[in-house]
Amino acid sequence: MKITRVETVPVDRYLFVRVHTDAGITGLGESGTWGYLEASEKVVEKFAHYLIGEDPLRIEHHWNYLYRSSHFRGAAIMGALSAIDIALWDIAGKHFDVPVYQLLGGKTRDTCRVYYHVFGSTRDQLVNGCIEAKKLGFTAVGHLTPFLDEDREVPYFKTHAAKIGEAIDAVRQYREAVGDEVDLCVEIHRRLTPAEAVVLARGIEQYHPYFYEDPILPDNFDAMGLVAQHINIPIATGERLHTIYEFQMLLARGAVQYVRPDVCMCGGITGAKKIAALAEAHHVGVVPHNPLSPVSTAACVQIAACIPNFALQEYPIGEHVPPKSEMVRGALEHDGHGSLIVPDRPGIGIELMEDAAERHPYTMRWVGTRLNSDGSVMDQ
Ligand SMILES: [Mg+2]
């Protein structure tokens, strides 16, 4: 079997990659480069020059060849490599007529517990989102901010006391709204300094959040380790990291209790499986990052299905309504009790609709962020 074509398919706000073979099997993957998918698409086109004519089943070799072919790294390259890797695993699964997890050691579980996204620009919307998720059968909610998902056009200012005090009170309300039947995955979106992160973590500890995600900018692993040493709730981080080397540095510092590899960014299924093994050696759980399409969810679940230290899967809203439902066939099903059912279809078990790009033309994400009231840049 040989690769005959590598096709990029931008749809809506997502970038898919389809790898074609002379055996008639195609594999599907997705790039997680989010705000810079145009750059990732160009890298895929460059990688295609190497891949055409190659055996698609030599996944580890192709991964190394592409990763080590030049000395550059970063999100555009790793998103492209991840998309190709997922597509090659999809081909391998279809070739051997088994789900990908079967090729990676077999099933470790039948269902994957998920956390459901809750958004809101007001406290009431966020509280109601938690209640709604519980009614739908979910046992964990995430993307759950104690600071509100406010309009980025509105300049930000709060005193330290109000910022921390209101955030602690928000988490209290989320807990009271759902009792202990729903876990709260508290997302800080890199908004705090290490000192603020310690103060807030101590304030919300009594409400037993499942994890405390990206309390500070994730670039300095020593700083994240410092926060971890001073708080009593687990830190989740890793969605921006590209390699096993970065995860190893994070783990070595005891800076993380739940790693968050993005299968469409960290080197695909090949990268995520290795990161999971590094985490396993530190007794750290895996919560795959997944803000993307149902293709990413399908790839994530192949990992969740074959590792021993899977903890929770991010599950974005709207997989079964347009536009997402009109992009793919075979999106995973929620079992009504807070989990996705591990599929038994070959490969990653999902296909792109032929008319997806036509029905939902690509929309670029433009550059934009929120400012503080003094005009300086903030993270939200
Ligand atoms: Mg996050």
Short mmCIF file of C-alpha atoms and ligand atoms in Angstrom, two decimals:
data_model
loop_
_atom_site.label_atom_id
_atom_site.label_comp_id
_atom_site.label_asym_id
_atom_site.label_seq_id
_atom_site.Cartn_x
_atom_site.Cartn_y
_atom_site.Cartn_z
CA MET A 1 0.00 0.00 0.00
CA LYS A 2 1.27 3.45 -0.93
CA ILE A 3 0.17 7.01 -0.16
CA THR A 4 -1.13 8.67 -3.33
CA ARG A 5 -2.40 12.04 -2.11
CA VAL A 6 -2.48 14.22 1.00
CA GLU A 7 -5.46 16.56 0.95
CA THR A 8 -6.22 19.50 3.26
CA VAL A 9 -9.89 20.24 3.87
CA PRO A 10 -10.61 23.49 5.74
CA VAL A 11 -14.22 23.47 7.00
CA ASP A 12 -15.92 26.12 9.14
CA ARG A 13 -13.25 26.83 11.82
CA TYR A 14 -11.41 23.51 11.49
CA LEU A 15 -8.64 22.03 9.34
CA PHE A 16 -8.96 18.39 8.32
CA VAL A 17 -6.35 16.30 6.52
CA ARG A 18 -7.24 13.32 4.37
CA VAL A 19 -4.53 10.86 3.31
CA HIS A 20 -5.38 8.73 0.26
CA THR A 21 -3.80 5.38 -0.68
CA ASP A 22 -3.63 3.19 -3.77
CA ALA A 23 -5.61 0.55 -1.84
CA GLY A 24 -8.64 2.84 -1.83
CA ILE A 25 -8.36 3.38 1.95
CA THR A 26 -8.37 6.99 3.16
CA GLY A 27 -7.40 8.26 6.61
CA LEU A 28 -8.78 11.34 8.34
CA GLY A 29 -7.01 13.67 10.80
CA GLU A 30 -7.33 17.18 12.20
CA SER A 31 -4.84 19.94 13.02
CA GLY A 32 -5.11 21.61 16.43
CA THR A 33 -3.24 24.78 15.47
CA TRP A 34 -6.45 26.71 16.27
CA GLY A 35 -5.65 30.39 15.50
CA TYR A 36 -3.05 29.59 12.82
CA LEU A 37 -4.62 26.82 10.74
CA GLU A 38 -3.54 28.57 7.51
CA ALA A 39 0.10 28.08 8.52
CA SER A 40 -0.55 24.45 9.45
CA GLU A 41 -2.18 23.84 6.06
CA LYS A 42 1.01 25.02 4.31
CA VAL A 43 3.10 22.63 6.42
CA VAL A 44 0.82 19.72 5.47
CA GLU A 45 1.36 20.62 1.79
CA LYS A 46 5.13 20.54 2.36
CA PHE A 47 4.99 17.20 4.24
CA ALA A 48 2.95 15.77 1.34
CA HIS A 49 6.03 15.99 -0.93
CA TYR A 50 7.72 13.42 1.31
CA LEU A 51 4.69 11.23 2.04
CA ILE A 52 3.47 10.53 -1.51
CA GLY A 53 4.71 7.10 -2.57
CA GLU A 54 5.47 5.98 1.02
CA ASP A 55 3.96 3.02 2.90
CA PRO A 56 1.29 4.54 5.24
CA LEU A 57 1.81 1.78 7.83
CA ARG A 58 5.33 2.97 8.81
CA ILE A 59 3.79 5.54 11.14
CA GLU A 60 6.59 5.86 13.71
CA HIS A 61 9.20 6.17 10.97
CA HIS A 62 7.28 8.86 9.08
CA TRP A 63 6.65 10.71 12.35
CA ASN A 64 10.37 10.83 13.10
CA TYR A 65 11.31 11.68 9.52
CA LEU A 66 8.96 14.68 9.43
CA TYR A 67 9.70 15.84 12.99
CA ARG A 68 13.46 15.63 12.58
CA SER A 69 13.73 16.74 8.95
CA SER A 70 14.58 20.30 9.97
CA HIS A 71 15.46 21.90 13.28
CA PHE A 72 12.25 23.93 13.56
CA ARG A 73 9.38 23.12 15.92
CA GLY A 74 6.18 24.81 17.04
CA ALA A 75 2.42 24.77 16.71
CA ALA A 76 2.00 25.08 12.92
CA ILE A 77 4.39 22.16 12.33
CA MET A 78 3.09 19.98 15.16
CA GLY A 79 -0.56 20.56 14.21
CA ALA A 80 0.26 19.39 10.68
CA LEU A 81 2.26 16.39 11.92
CA SER A 82 -0.54 15.50 14.36
CA ALA A 83 -3.21 15.60 11.64
CA ILE A 84 -1.11 13.36 9.38
CA ASP A 85 -0.35 10.96 12.25
CA ILE A 86 -4.05 10.59 13.11
CA ALA A 87 -4.87 9.99 9.44
CA LEU A 88 -2.14 7.30 9.18
CA TRP A 89 -3.47 5.53 12.28
CA ASP A 90 -6.96 5.71 10.73
CA ILE A 91 -5.58 4.02 7.60
CA ALA A 92 -3.82 1.35 9.69
CA GLY A 93 -7.03 0.57 11.59
CA LYS A 94 -9.02 0.27 8.38
CA HIS A 95 -6.29 -1.86 6.75
CA PHE A 96 -6.32 -4.34 9.65
CA ASP A 97 -10.11 -3.91 10.11
CA VAL A 98 -9.85 -2.95 13.79
CA PRO A 99 -10.26 0.23 15.83
CA VAL A 100 -6.96 2.06 16.41
CA TYR A 101 -6.97 1.21 20.14
CA GLN A 102 -6.76 -2.48 19.17
CA LEU A 103 -3.37 -1.77 17.57
CA LEU A 104 -2.19 0.07 20.71
CA GLY A 105 -2.71 -2.69 23.26
CA GLY A 106 -6.48 -3.16 23.19
CA LYS A 107 -9.34 -1.79 25.21
CA THR A 108 -8.81 -0.71 28.81
CA ARG A 109 -12.41 0.53 29.17
CA ASP A 110 -15.80 0.42 27.42
CA THR A 111 -16.78 4.03 28.03
CA CYS A 112 -14.91 7.30 28.49
CA ARG A 113 -16.14 9.72 31.11
CA VAL A 114 -16.41 13.28 29.77
CA TYR A 115 -16.73 16.81 31.00
CA TYR A 116 -19.26 19.02 29.28
CA HIS A 117 -18.54 22.62 28.34
CA VAL A 118 -20.29 25.34 30.33
CA PHE A 119 -20.04 28.94 29.06
CA GLY A 120 -21.55 32.19 30.28
CA SER A 121 -21.01 35.91 30.44
CA THR A 122 -23.08 36.17 33.61
CA ARG A 123 -23.00 34.24 36.88
CA ASP A 124 -26.59 33.03 36.29
CA GLN A 125 -25.71 31.62 32.86
CA LEU A 126 -22.81 29.67 34.34
CA VAL A 127 -24.84 28.33 37.28
CA ASN A 128 -27.69 27.36 34.92
CA GLY A 129 -25.17 25.73 32.57
CA CYS A 130 -23.99 23.48 35.44
CA ILE A 131 -27.60 22.57 36.31
CA GLU A 132 -28.44 21.87 32.65
CA ALA A 133 -25.36 19.62 32.24
CA LYS A 134 -26.44 17.63 35.31
CA LYS A 135 -29.97 17.23 33.87
CA LEU A 136 -28.46 15.91 30.63
CA GLY A 137 -26.69 13.21 32.65
CA PHE A 138 -23.16 14.61 32.70
CA THR A 139 -21.12 13.97 35.85
CA ALA A 140 -18.48 16.63 35.19
CA VAL A 141 -18.49 20.15 33.78
CA GLY A 142 -15.52 22.07 32.50
CA HIS A 143 -14.38 25.17 30.69
CA LEU A 144 -15.99 26.49 33.87
CA THR A 145 -14.55 29.86 34.77
CA PRO A 146 -14.89 31.56 38.14
CA PHE A 147 -14.36 34.89 36.29
CA LEU A 148 -17.19 34.82 33.64
CA ASP A 149 -16.70 34.54 29.86
CA GLU A 150 -17.04 38.27 29.42
CA ASP A 151 -17.05 40.27 26.19
CA ARG A 152 -13.41 40.79 25.15
CA GLU A 153 -14.23 44.26 23.87
CA VAL A 154 -14.89 45.41 27.44
CA PRO A 155 -11.72 46.62 29.22
CA TYR A 156 -11.08 44.78 32.51
CA PHE A 157 -10.51 46.14 35.99
CA LYS A 158 -11.18 44.74 39.45
CA THR A 159 -9.41 45.22 42.75
CA HIS A 160 -7.49 42.18 43.99
CA ALA A 161 -10.05 41.68 46.77
CA ALA A 162 -13.00 41.75 44.35
CA LYS A 163 -11.26 39.56 41.75
CA ILE A 164 -10.44 36.82 44.28
CA GLY A 165 -13.55 37.22 46.46
CA GLU A 166 -16.02 37.08 43.55
CA ALA A 167 -14.22 34.09 42.02
CA ILE A 168 -14.40 32.11 45.27
CA ASP A 169 -18.09 32.95 45.59
CA ALA A 170 -18.71 31.82 41.98
CA VAL A 171 -17.21 28.39 42.67
CA ARG A 172 -19.34 28.15 45.84
CA GLN A 173 -22.45 28.78 43.72
CA TYR A 174 -21.46 26.19 41.11
CA ARG A 175 -20.96 23.60 43.86
CA GLU A 176 -24.23 24.44 45.57
CA ALA A 177 -26.08 24.24 42.22
CA VAL A 178 -25.06 20.65 41.49
CA GLY A 179 -24.09 19.16 44.86
CA ASP A 180 -21.44 16.48 44.86
CA GLU A 181 -22.97 14.66 41.89
CA VAL A 182 -21.08 16.73 39.33
CA ASP A 183 -17.34 17.40 39.29
CA LEU A 184 -16.23 20.96 38.64
CA CYS A 185 -13.24 21.39 36.31
CA VAL A 186 -12.24 24.98 37.05
CA GLU A 187 -10.60 26.72 34.07
CA ILE A 188 -8.51 29.83 34.81
CA HIS A 189 -7.28 30.39 31.22
CA ARG A 190 -3.82 31.57 32.37
CA ARG A 191 -5.28 34.62 34.02
CA LEU A 192 -3.42 34.81 37.34
CA THR A 193 0.07 35.43 38.65
CA PRO A 194 1.58 32.61 40.74
CA ALA A 195 0.80 34.53 43.96
CA GLU A 196 -2.83 35.12 42.92
CA ALA A 197 -3.15 31.51 41.84
CA VAL A 198 -2.14 30.29 45.31
CA VAL A 199 -4.62 32.63 47.04
CA LEU A 200 -7.54 31.59 44.80
CA ALA A 201 -6.72 27.88 45.02
CA ARG A 202 -6.79 28.03 48.82
CA GLY A 203 -10.12 29.86 48.67
CA ILE A 204 -11.86 27.27 46.47
CA GLU A 205 -10.25 24.18 47.99
CA GLN A 206 -13.29 23.65 50.26
CA TYR A 207 -15.51 23.13 47.15
CA HIS A 208 -13.37 20.22 45.95
CA PRO A 209 -12.79 21.11 42.29
CA TYR A 210 -11.71 18.13 40.18
CA PHE A 211 -8.86 20.20 38.81
CA TYR A 212 -7.56 23.76 38.52
CA GLU A 213 -6.63 24.36 34.89
CA ASP A 214 -3.87 26.68 33.68
CA PRO A 215 -3.93 29.01 36.68
CA ILE A 216 -0.91 30.90 35.27
CA LEU A 217 0.73 31.30 31.87
CA PRO A 218 1.94 27.77 31.15
CA ASP A 219 5.32 28.71 29.66
CA ASN A 220 7.39 28.53 32.85
CA PHE A 221 7.30 25.02 34.32
CA ASP A 222 9.19 26.09 37.46
CA ALA A 223 6.49 28.69 38.19
CA MET A 224 3.73 26.11 37.67
CA GLY A 225 5.64 23.78 40.01
CA LEU A 226 5.82 26.54 42.62
CA VAL A 227 2.04 27.00 42.47
CA ALA A 228 1.52 23.22 42.73
CA GLN A 229 3.70 23.04 45.86
CA HIS A 230 1.62 25.66 47.65
CA ILE A 231 -1.93 24.48 46.93
CA ASN A 232 -4.07 21.49 47.81
CA ILE A 233 -6.05 21.04 44.60
CA PRO A 234 -4.79 19.26 41.46
CA ILE A 235 -3.40 21.30 38.56
CA ALA A 236 -4.29 20.43 34.97
CA THR A 237 -2.13 21.83 32.18
CA GLY A 238 -0.43 20.95 28.89
CA GLU A 239 -2.83 21.98 26.11
CA ARG A 240 -0.19 24.19 24.44
CA LEU A 241 2.67 21.71 24.65
CA HIS A 242 3.93 19.96 21.54
CA THR A 243 6.34 17.25 22.61
CA ILE A 244 7.13 14.46 25.06
CA TYR A 245 10.15 16.53 26.15
CA GLU A 246 8.01 19.42 27.39
CA PHE A 247 5.66 17.07 29.24
CA GLN A 248 8.62 15.33 30.84
CA MET A 249 9.95 18.68 32.16
CA LEU A 250 6.51 19.52 33.55
CA LEU A 251 6.14 16.10 35.21
CA ALA A 252 9.68 16.14 36.61
CA ARG A 253 8.84 19.32 38.54
CA GLY A 254 5.67 17.86 40.08
CA ALA A 255 3.89 20.77 38.37
CA VAL A 256 0.87 18.82 37.11
CA GLN A 257 -1.58 16.23 38.41
CA TYR A 258 -3.60 15.92 35.16
CA VAL A 259 -1.78 16.28 31.84
CA ARG A 260 -3.79 17.75 28.98
CA PRO A 261 -2.18 16.64 25.69
CA ASP A 262 -4.05 17.84 22.60
CA VAL A 263 -4.06 14.88 20.22
CA CYS A 264 -4.21 17.32 17.27
CA MET A 265 -1.17 19.27 18.53
CA CYS A 266 1.09 16.98 20.57
CA GLY A 267 2.13 14.68 17.71
CA GLY A 268 -1.17 12.91 17.10
CA ILE A 269 -2.07 9.50 18.48
CA THR A 270 1.64 8.55 18.47
CA GLY A 271 2.56 11.58 20.60
CA ALA A 272 -0.42 11.33 22.97
CA LYS A 273 0.20 7.64 23.71
CA LYS A 274 3.81 8.37 24.69
CA ILE A 275 2.80 11.35 26.85
CA ALA A 276 0.24 9.14 28.60
CA ALA A 277 3.00 6.64 29.40
CA LEU A 278 5.23 9.41 30.84
CA ALA A 279 2.29 10.54 32.98
CA GLU A 280 1.59 6.95 34.06
CA ALA A 281 5.15 6.70 35.42
CA HIS A 282 4.35 9.72 37.65
CA HIS A 283 0.88 8.47 38.71
CA VAL A 284 -0.59 11.40 36.80
CA GLY A 285 -3.95 11.21 35.03
CA VAL A 286 -4.67 12.08 31.39
CA VAL A 287 -7.42 14.54 30.39
CA PRO A 288 -7.06 14.98 26.62
CA HIS A 289 -7.60 18.59 25.51
CA ASN A 290 -10.30 18.84 22.84
CA PRO A 291 -11.82 22.16 21.82
CA LEU A 292 -12.10 21.06 18.18
CA SER A 293 -14.39 19.00 15.93
CA PRO A 294 -15.89 15.50 16.34
CA VAL A 295 -12.81 14.18 14.46
CA SER A 296 -10.60 15.30 17.34
CA THR A 297 -13.04 13.74 19.84
CA ALA A 298 -12.89 10.46 17.91
CA ALA A 299 -9.06 10.50 17.96
CA CYS A 300 -8.99 11.36 21.69
CA VAL A 301 -11.28 8.45 22.53
CA GLN A 302 -8.93 6.00 20.78
CA ILE A 303 -6.29 7.07 23.32
CA ALA A 304 -8.68 7.03 26.27
CA ALA A 305 -9.74 3.53 25.28
CA CYS A 306 -6.26 1.98 25.49
CA ILE A 307 -4.39 3.69 28.36
CA PRO A 308 -4.65 2.77 32.05
CA ASN A 309 -4.41 6.34 33.41
CA PHE A 310 -7.20 8.03 31.46
CA ALA A 311 -9.15 10.33 33.78
CA LEU A 312 -11.64 12.46 31.87
CA GLN A 313 -12.30 13.58 28.28
CA GLU A 314 -13.14 17.15 27.23
CA TYR A 315 -16.35 17.02 25.18
CA PRO A 316 -17.34 20.20 23.33
CA ILE A 317 -20.95 21.27 23.00
CA GLY A 318 -22.77 20.76 19.72
CA GLU A 319 -21.40 17.59 18.11
CA HIS A 320 -24.91 16.52 17.12
CA VAL A 321 -26.24 19.83 15.80
CA PRO A 322 -25.11 21.91 12.79
CA PRO A 323 -22.52 22.88 11.78
CA LYS A 324 -20.62 19.98 13.40
CA SER A 325 -23.28 17.35 12.67
CA GLU A 326 -23.15 18.32 8.97
CA MET A 327 -19.36 17.88 8.78
CA VAL A 328 -19.00 14.23 9.77
CA ARG A 329 -20.62 10.81 9.89
CA GLY A 330 -20.04 8.65 12.97
CA ALA A 331 -19.66 11.24 15.76
CA LEU A 332 -19.48 9.50 19.12
CA GLU A 333 -22.60 9.01 21.22
CA HIS A 334 -23.09 10.17 24.80
CA ASP A 335 -24.53 7.32 26.88
CA GLY A 336 -26.76 9.67 28.92
CA HIS A 337 -24.72 8.95 32.05
CA GLY A 338 -21.72 11.20 31.49
CA SER A 339 -19.63 9.02 29.18
CA LEU A 340 -18.95 8.38 25.50
CA ILE A 341 -19.26 4.82 24.26
CA VAL A 342 -15.97 3.47 22.88
CA PRO A 343 -16.74 2.67 19.21
CA ASP A 344 -15.82 -0.61 17.53
CA ARG A 345 -15.60 0.75 13.99
CA PRO A 346 -12.25 0.35 12.16
CA GLY A 347 -9.72 3.20 12.36
CA ILE A 348 -10.85 6.22 14.36
CA GLY A 349 -14.40 5.43 13.29
CA ILE A 350 -15.47 8.75 11.78
CA GLU A 351 -15.71 10.14 8.22
CA LEU A 352 -15.90 13.61 6.75
CA MET A 353 -19.06 14.36 4.76
CA GLU A 354 -18.23 14.88 1.08
CA ASP A 355 -19.97 18.26 0.97
CA ALA A 356 -18.68 19.51 4.37
CA ALA A 357 -16.46 22.27 2.94
CA GLU A 358 -19.15 23.37 0.50
CA ARG A 359 -21.83 23.61 3.18
CA HIS A 360 -19.59 25.20 5.78
CA PRO A 361 -16.86 27.33 4.15
CA TYR A 362 -13.74 27.99 6.17
CA THR A 363 -13.81 31.01 8.48
CA MET A 364 -10.50 32.45 9.66
CA ARG A 365 -9.94 33.22 13.35
CA TRP A 366 -8.55 36.75 13.43
CA VAL A 367 -6.03 38.06 15.93
CA GLY A 368 -7.70 39.53 19.01
CA THR A 369 -7.48 39.57 22.79
CA ARG A 370 -8.83 41.47 25.76
CA LEU A 371 -7.20 44.53 27.31
CA ASN A 372 -7.07 45.78 30.87
CA SER A 373 -8.63 49.17 31.55
CA ASP A 374 -5.13 50.75 31.37
CA GLY A 375 -4.69 49.42 27.82
CA SER A 376 -2.32 46.54 28.65
CA VAL A 377 -2.89 43.00 27.42
CA MET A 378 -4.57 40.41 29.67
CA ASP A 379 -5.32 36.70 29.35
CA GLN A 380 -8.92 35.53 29.42
MG MG B 1 -7.89 24.98 28.78
#
